[in-house]
Tab-separated table of C-alpha atoms in Angstrom:
chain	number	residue	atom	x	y	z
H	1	UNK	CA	66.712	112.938	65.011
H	2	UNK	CA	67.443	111.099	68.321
H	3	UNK	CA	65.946	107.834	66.392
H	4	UNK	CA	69.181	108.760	63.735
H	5	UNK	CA	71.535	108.776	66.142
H	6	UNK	CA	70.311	105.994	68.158
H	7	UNK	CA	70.746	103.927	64.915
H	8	UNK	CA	74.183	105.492	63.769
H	9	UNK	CA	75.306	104.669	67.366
H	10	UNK	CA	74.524	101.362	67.259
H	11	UNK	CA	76.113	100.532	63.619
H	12	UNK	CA	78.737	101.783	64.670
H	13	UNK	CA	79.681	99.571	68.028
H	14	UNK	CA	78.306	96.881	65.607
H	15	UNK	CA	81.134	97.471	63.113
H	16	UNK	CA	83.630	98.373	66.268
H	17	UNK	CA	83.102	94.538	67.481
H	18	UNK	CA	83.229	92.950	64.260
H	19	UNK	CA	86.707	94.834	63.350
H	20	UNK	CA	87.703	93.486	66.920
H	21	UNK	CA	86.698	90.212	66.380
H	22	UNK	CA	88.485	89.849	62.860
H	23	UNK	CA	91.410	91.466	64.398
H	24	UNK	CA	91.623	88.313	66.972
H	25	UNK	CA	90.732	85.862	64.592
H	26	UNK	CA	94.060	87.534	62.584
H	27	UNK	CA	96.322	87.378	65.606
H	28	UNK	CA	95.180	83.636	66.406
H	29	UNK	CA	97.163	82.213	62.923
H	30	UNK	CA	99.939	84.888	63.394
H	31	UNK	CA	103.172	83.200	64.082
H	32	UNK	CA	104.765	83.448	67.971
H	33	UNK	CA	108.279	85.129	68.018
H	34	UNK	CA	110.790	82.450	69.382
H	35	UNK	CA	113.004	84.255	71.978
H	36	UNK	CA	116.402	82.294	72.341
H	37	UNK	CA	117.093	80.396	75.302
H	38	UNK	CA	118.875	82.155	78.081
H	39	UNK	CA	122.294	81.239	79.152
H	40	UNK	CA	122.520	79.607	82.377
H	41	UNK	CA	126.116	80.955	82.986
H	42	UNK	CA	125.662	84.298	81.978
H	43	UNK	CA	122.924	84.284	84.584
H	44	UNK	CA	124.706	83.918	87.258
H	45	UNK	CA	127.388	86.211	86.629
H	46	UNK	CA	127.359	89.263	88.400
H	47	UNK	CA	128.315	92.622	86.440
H	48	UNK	CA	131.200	94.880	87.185
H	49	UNK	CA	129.591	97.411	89.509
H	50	UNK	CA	131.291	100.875	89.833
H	51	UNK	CA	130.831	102.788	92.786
H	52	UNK	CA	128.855	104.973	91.643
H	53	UNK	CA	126.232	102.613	90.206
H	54	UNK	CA	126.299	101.003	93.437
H	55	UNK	CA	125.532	104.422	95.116
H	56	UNK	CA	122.721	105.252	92.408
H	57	UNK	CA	120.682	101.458	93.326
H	58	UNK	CA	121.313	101.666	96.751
H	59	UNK	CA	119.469	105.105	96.784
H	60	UNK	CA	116.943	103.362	94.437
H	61	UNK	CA	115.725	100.898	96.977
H	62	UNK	CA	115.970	103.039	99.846
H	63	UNK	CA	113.606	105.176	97.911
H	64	UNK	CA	111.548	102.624	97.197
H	65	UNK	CA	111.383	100.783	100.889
H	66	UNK	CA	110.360	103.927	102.399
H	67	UNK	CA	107.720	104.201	100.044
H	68	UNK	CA	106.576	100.877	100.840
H	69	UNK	CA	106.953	101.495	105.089
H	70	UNK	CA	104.664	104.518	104.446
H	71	UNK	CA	101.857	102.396	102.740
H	72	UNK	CA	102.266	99.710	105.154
H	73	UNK	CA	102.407	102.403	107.888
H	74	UNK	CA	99.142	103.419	106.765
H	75	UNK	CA	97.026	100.070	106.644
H	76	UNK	CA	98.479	99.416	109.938
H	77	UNK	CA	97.206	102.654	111.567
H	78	UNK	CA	94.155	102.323	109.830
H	79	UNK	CA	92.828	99.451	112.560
H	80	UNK	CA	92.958	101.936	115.423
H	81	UNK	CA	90.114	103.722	114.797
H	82	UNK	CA	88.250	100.185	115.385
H	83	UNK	CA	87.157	100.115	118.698
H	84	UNK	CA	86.367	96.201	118.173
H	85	UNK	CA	90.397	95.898	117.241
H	86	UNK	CA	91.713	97.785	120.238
H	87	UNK	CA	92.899	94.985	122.112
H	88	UNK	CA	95.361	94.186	119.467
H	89	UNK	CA	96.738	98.174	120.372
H	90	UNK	CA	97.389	97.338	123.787
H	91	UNK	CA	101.251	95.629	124.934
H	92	UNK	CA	102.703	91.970	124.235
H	93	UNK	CA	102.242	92.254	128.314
H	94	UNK	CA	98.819	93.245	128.619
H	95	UNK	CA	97.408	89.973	126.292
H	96	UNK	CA	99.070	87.485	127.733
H	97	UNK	CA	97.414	89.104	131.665
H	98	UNK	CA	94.146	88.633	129.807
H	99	UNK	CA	94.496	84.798	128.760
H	100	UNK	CA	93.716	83.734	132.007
H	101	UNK	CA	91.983	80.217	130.337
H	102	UNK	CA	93.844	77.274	132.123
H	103	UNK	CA	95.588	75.443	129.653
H	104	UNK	CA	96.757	78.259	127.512
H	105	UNK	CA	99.579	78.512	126.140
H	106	UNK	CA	101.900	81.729	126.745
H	107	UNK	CA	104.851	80.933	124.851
H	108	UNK	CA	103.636	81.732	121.570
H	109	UNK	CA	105.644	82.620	118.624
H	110	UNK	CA	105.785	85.986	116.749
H	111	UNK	CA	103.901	89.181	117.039
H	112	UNK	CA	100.750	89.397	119.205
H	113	UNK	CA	99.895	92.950	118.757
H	114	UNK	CA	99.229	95.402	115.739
H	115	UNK	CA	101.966	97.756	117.809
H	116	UNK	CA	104.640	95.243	117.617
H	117	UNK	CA	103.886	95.698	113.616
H	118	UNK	CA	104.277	99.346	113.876
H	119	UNK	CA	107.940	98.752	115.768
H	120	UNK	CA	108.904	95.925	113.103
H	121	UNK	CA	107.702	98.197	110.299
H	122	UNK	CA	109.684	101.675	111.925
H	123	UNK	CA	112.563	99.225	111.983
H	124	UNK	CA	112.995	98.394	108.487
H	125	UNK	CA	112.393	95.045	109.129
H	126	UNK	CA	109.345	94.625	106.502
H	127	UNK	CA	111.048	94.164	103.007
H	128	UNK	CA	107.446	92.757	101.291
H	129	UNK	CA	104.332	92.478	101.249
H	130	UNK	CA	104.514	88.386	102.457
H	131	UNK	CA	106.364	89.592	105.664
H	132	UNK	CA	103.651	91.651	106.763
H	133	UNK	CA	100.738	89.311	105.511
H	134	UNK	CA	102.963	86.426	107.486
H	135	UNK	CA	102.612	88.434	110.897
H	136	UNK	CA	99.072	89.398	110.670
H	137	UNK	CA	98.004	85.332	109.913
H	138	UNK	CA	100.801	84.902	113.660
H	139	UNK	CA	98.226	87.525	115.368
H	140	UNK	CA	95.238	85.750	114.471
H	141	UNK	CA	96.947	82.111	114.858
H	142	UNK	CA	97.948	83.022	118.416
H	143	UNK	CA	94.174	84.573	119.641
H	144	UNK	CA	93.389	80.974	118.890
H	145	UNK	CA	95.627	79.220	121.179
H	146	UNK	CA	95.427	82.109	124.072
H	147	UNK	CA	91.977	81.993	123.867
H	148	UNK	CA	90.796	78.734	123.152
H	149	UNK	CA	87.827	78.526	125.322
H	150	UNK	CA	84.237	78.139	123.679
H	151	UNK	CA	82.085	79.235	126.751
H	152	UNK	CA	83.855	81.874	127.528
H	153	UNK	CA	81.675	84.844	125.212
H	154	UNK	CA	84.851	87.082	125.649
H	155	UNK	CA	87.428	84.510	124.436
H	156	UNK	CA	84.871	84.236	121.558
H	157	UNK	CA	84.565	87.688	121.007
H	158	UNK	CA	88.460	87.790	120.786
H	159	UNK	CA	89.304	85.110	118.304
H	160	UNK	CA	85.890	86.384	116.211
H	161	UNK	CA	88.100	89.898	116.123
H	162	UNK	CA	90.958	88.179	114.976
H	163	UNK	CA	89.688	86.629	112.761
H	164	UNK	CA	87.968	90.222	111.136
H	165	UNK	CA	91.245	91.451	111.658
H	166	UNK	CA	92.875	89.382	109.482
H	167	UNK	CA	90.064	89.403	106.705
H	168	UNK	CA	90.750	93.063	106.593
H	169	UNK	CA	94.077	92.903	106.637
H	170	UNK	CA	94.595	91.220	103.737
H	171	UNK	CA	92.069	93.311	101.398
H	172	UNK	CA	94.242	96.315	102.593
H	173	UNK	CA	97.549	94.723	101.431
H	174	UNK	CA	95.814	93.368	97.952
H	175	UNK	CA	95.627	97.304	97.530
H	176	UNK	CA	99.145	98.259	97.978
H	177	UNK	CA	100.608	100.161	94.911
H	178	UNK	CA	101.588	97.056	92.429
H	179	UNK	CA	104.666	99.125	91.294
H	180	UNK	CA	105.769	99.261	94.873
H	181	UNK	CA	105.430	95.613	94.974
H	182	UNK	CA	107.672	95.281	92.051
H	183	UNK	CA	110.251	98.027	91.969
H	184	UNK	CA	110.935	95.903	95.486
H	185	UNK	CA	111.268	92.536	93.976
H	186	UNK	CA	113.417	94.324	91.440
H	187	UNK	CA	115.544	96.152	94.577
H	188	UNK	CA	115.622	92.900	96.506
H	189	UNK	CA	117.418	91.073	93.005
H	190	UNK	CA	119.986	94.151	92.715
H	191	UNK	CA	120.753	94.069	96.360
H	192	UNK	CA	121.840	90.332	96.034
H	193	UNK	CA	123.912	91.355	92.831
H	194	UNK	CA	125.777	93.655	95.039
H	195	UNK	CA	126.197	91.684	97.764
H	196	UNK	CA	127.079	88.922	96.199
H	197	UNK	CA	130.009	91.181	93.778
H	198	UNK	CA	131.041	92.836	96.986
H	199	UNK	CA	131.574	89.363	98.545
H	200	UNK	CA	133.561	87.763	95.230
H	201	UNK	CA	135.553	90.763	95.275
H	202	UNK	CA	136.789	90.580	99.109
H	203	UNK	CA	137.272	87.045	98.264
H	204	UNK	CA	139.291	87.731	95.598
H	205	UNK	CA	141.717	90.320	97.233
H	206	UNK	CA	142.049	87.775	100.204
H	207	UNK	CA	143.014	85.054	97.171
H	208	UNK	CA	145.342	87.535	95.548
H	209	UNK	CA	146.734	88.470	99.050
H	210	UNK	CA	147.923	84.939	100.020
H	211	UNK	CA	149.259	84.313	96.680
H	212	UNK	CA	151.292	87.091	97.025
H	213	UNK	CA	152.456	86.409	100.838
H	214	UNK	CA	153.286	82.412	99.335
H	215	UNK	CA	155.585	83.896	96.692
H	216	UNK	CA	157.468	86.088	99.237
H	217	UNK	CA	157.525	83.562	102.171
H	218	UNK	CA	158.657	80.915	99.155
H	219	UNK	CA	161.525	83.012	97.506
H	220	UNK	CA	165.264	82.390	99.021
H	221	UNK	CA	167.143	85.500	100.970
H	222	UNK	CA	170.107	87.588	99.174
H	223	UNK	CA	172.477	86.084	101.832
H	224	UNK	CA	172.017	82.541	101.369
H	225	UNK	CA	169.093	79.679	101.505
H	226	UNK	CA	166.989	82.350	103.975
H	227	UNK	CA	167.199	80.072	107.030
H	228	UNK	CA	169.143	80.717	110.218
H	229	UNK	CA	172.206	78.730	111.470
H	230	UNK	CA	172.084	78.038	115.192
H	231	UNK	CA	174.814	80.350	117.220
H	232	UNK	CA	176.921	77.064	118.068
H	233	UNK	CA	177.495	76.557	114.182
H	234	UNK	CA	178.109	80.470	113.451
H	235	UNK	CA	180.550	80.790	116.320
């Protein structure tokens, strides 16, 4: 009996890859649909927004941002139960006190601390996943230059962190929802749309408005040509 089934089993994946196969070999010599090429000028034109549809996408992506602060929220929060990474929890203040190398450099540029992530991100300031990934590569480029000595095992130990840090860091972000990632490309597109029809549409009332102001300033008075006589000549 199990022998049976055994065999039936195995004819029957045997058949299941041979369909597939033919299948392929079908699709190979099928002909590829021709889509017609897009119009570069109807690209760029922006569709009449009401306001109402403008209301109904900007709730969209503010959906859809929070969604993606709360994910990012998490991966940041996730490094402080690493007692290894809790020099990167301390203030902006406190690292530069402990780069005491001579030579270093203080003036470094961006973010030196996983809390001035946390402030960005509470801000609103992350709109994708790049802007995060940018500011965790700043951390770990700026442990180099603060800490640069080789004999020093702490200085070590610091850029060897950073370094962890980072490697971390970036296998958290690979695992951020994929449809986060691209209902906010698809948010960031729309909210250029609507800036940009908000902007033609001011630009076009400020058009219309001087138009109208030339005709008025251009047309002649009911009394005459529409400019005054000096008082010598009225008198």
């Amino acid at each position: 009996q199990d022998a049976q089934l055994f065999l039936a089993g195995l004819l029957h994946r045997g058949l299941r890859t041979l369909l597939d196969w033919l299948l392929e070999q079908q699709n190979q010599h099928s002909p590829v649909p021709e889509l017609p090429p897009a119009d570069k000028d109807n690209q760029d034109q922006q569709p009449d927004l009401t306001p109402a549809e403008m209301e109904r996408e900007e709730g969209e992506d503010a959906y859809w941002q929070r969604l993606f602060r709360s994910q990012v929220r998490q991966v940041l929060h996730a490094f402080a139960q690493f007692t290894r990474f809790s020099i990167f929890m301390q203030s902006p203040e406190d690292i530069l006190k402990a780069a005491q190398s001579p030579g270093a450099i203080h003036d470094v540029p961006g973010p030196l601390t996983i809390r001035e992530m946390i402030a960005r991100n509470d801000a609103h300031e992350y709109l994708c996943v790049e802007a995060v990934r940018k500011d965790f590569k700043q951390i770990h480029q700026n442990m180099q230059v603060l800490f640069p000595e080789e004999n020093n095992p702490a200085e070590c130990q610091v850029r060897a962190h950073a370094c962890e840090l980072l490697d971390k860091a970036e296998i958290k972000l690979d695992c951020i929802d994929k449809e986060v990632v691209k209902m906010l490309e698809r948010c960031r597109r729309h909210r250029e749309q609507r800036k940009s029809y908000v902007n033609n549409q001011i630009q076009a009332l400020c058009e219309q408005t001087a138009a109208s102001n030339g005709d008025t300033s251009a047309s002649p008075s009911a009394t005459g040509s529409g400019v005054p006589q000096p008082k010598e000549q009225q008198r």
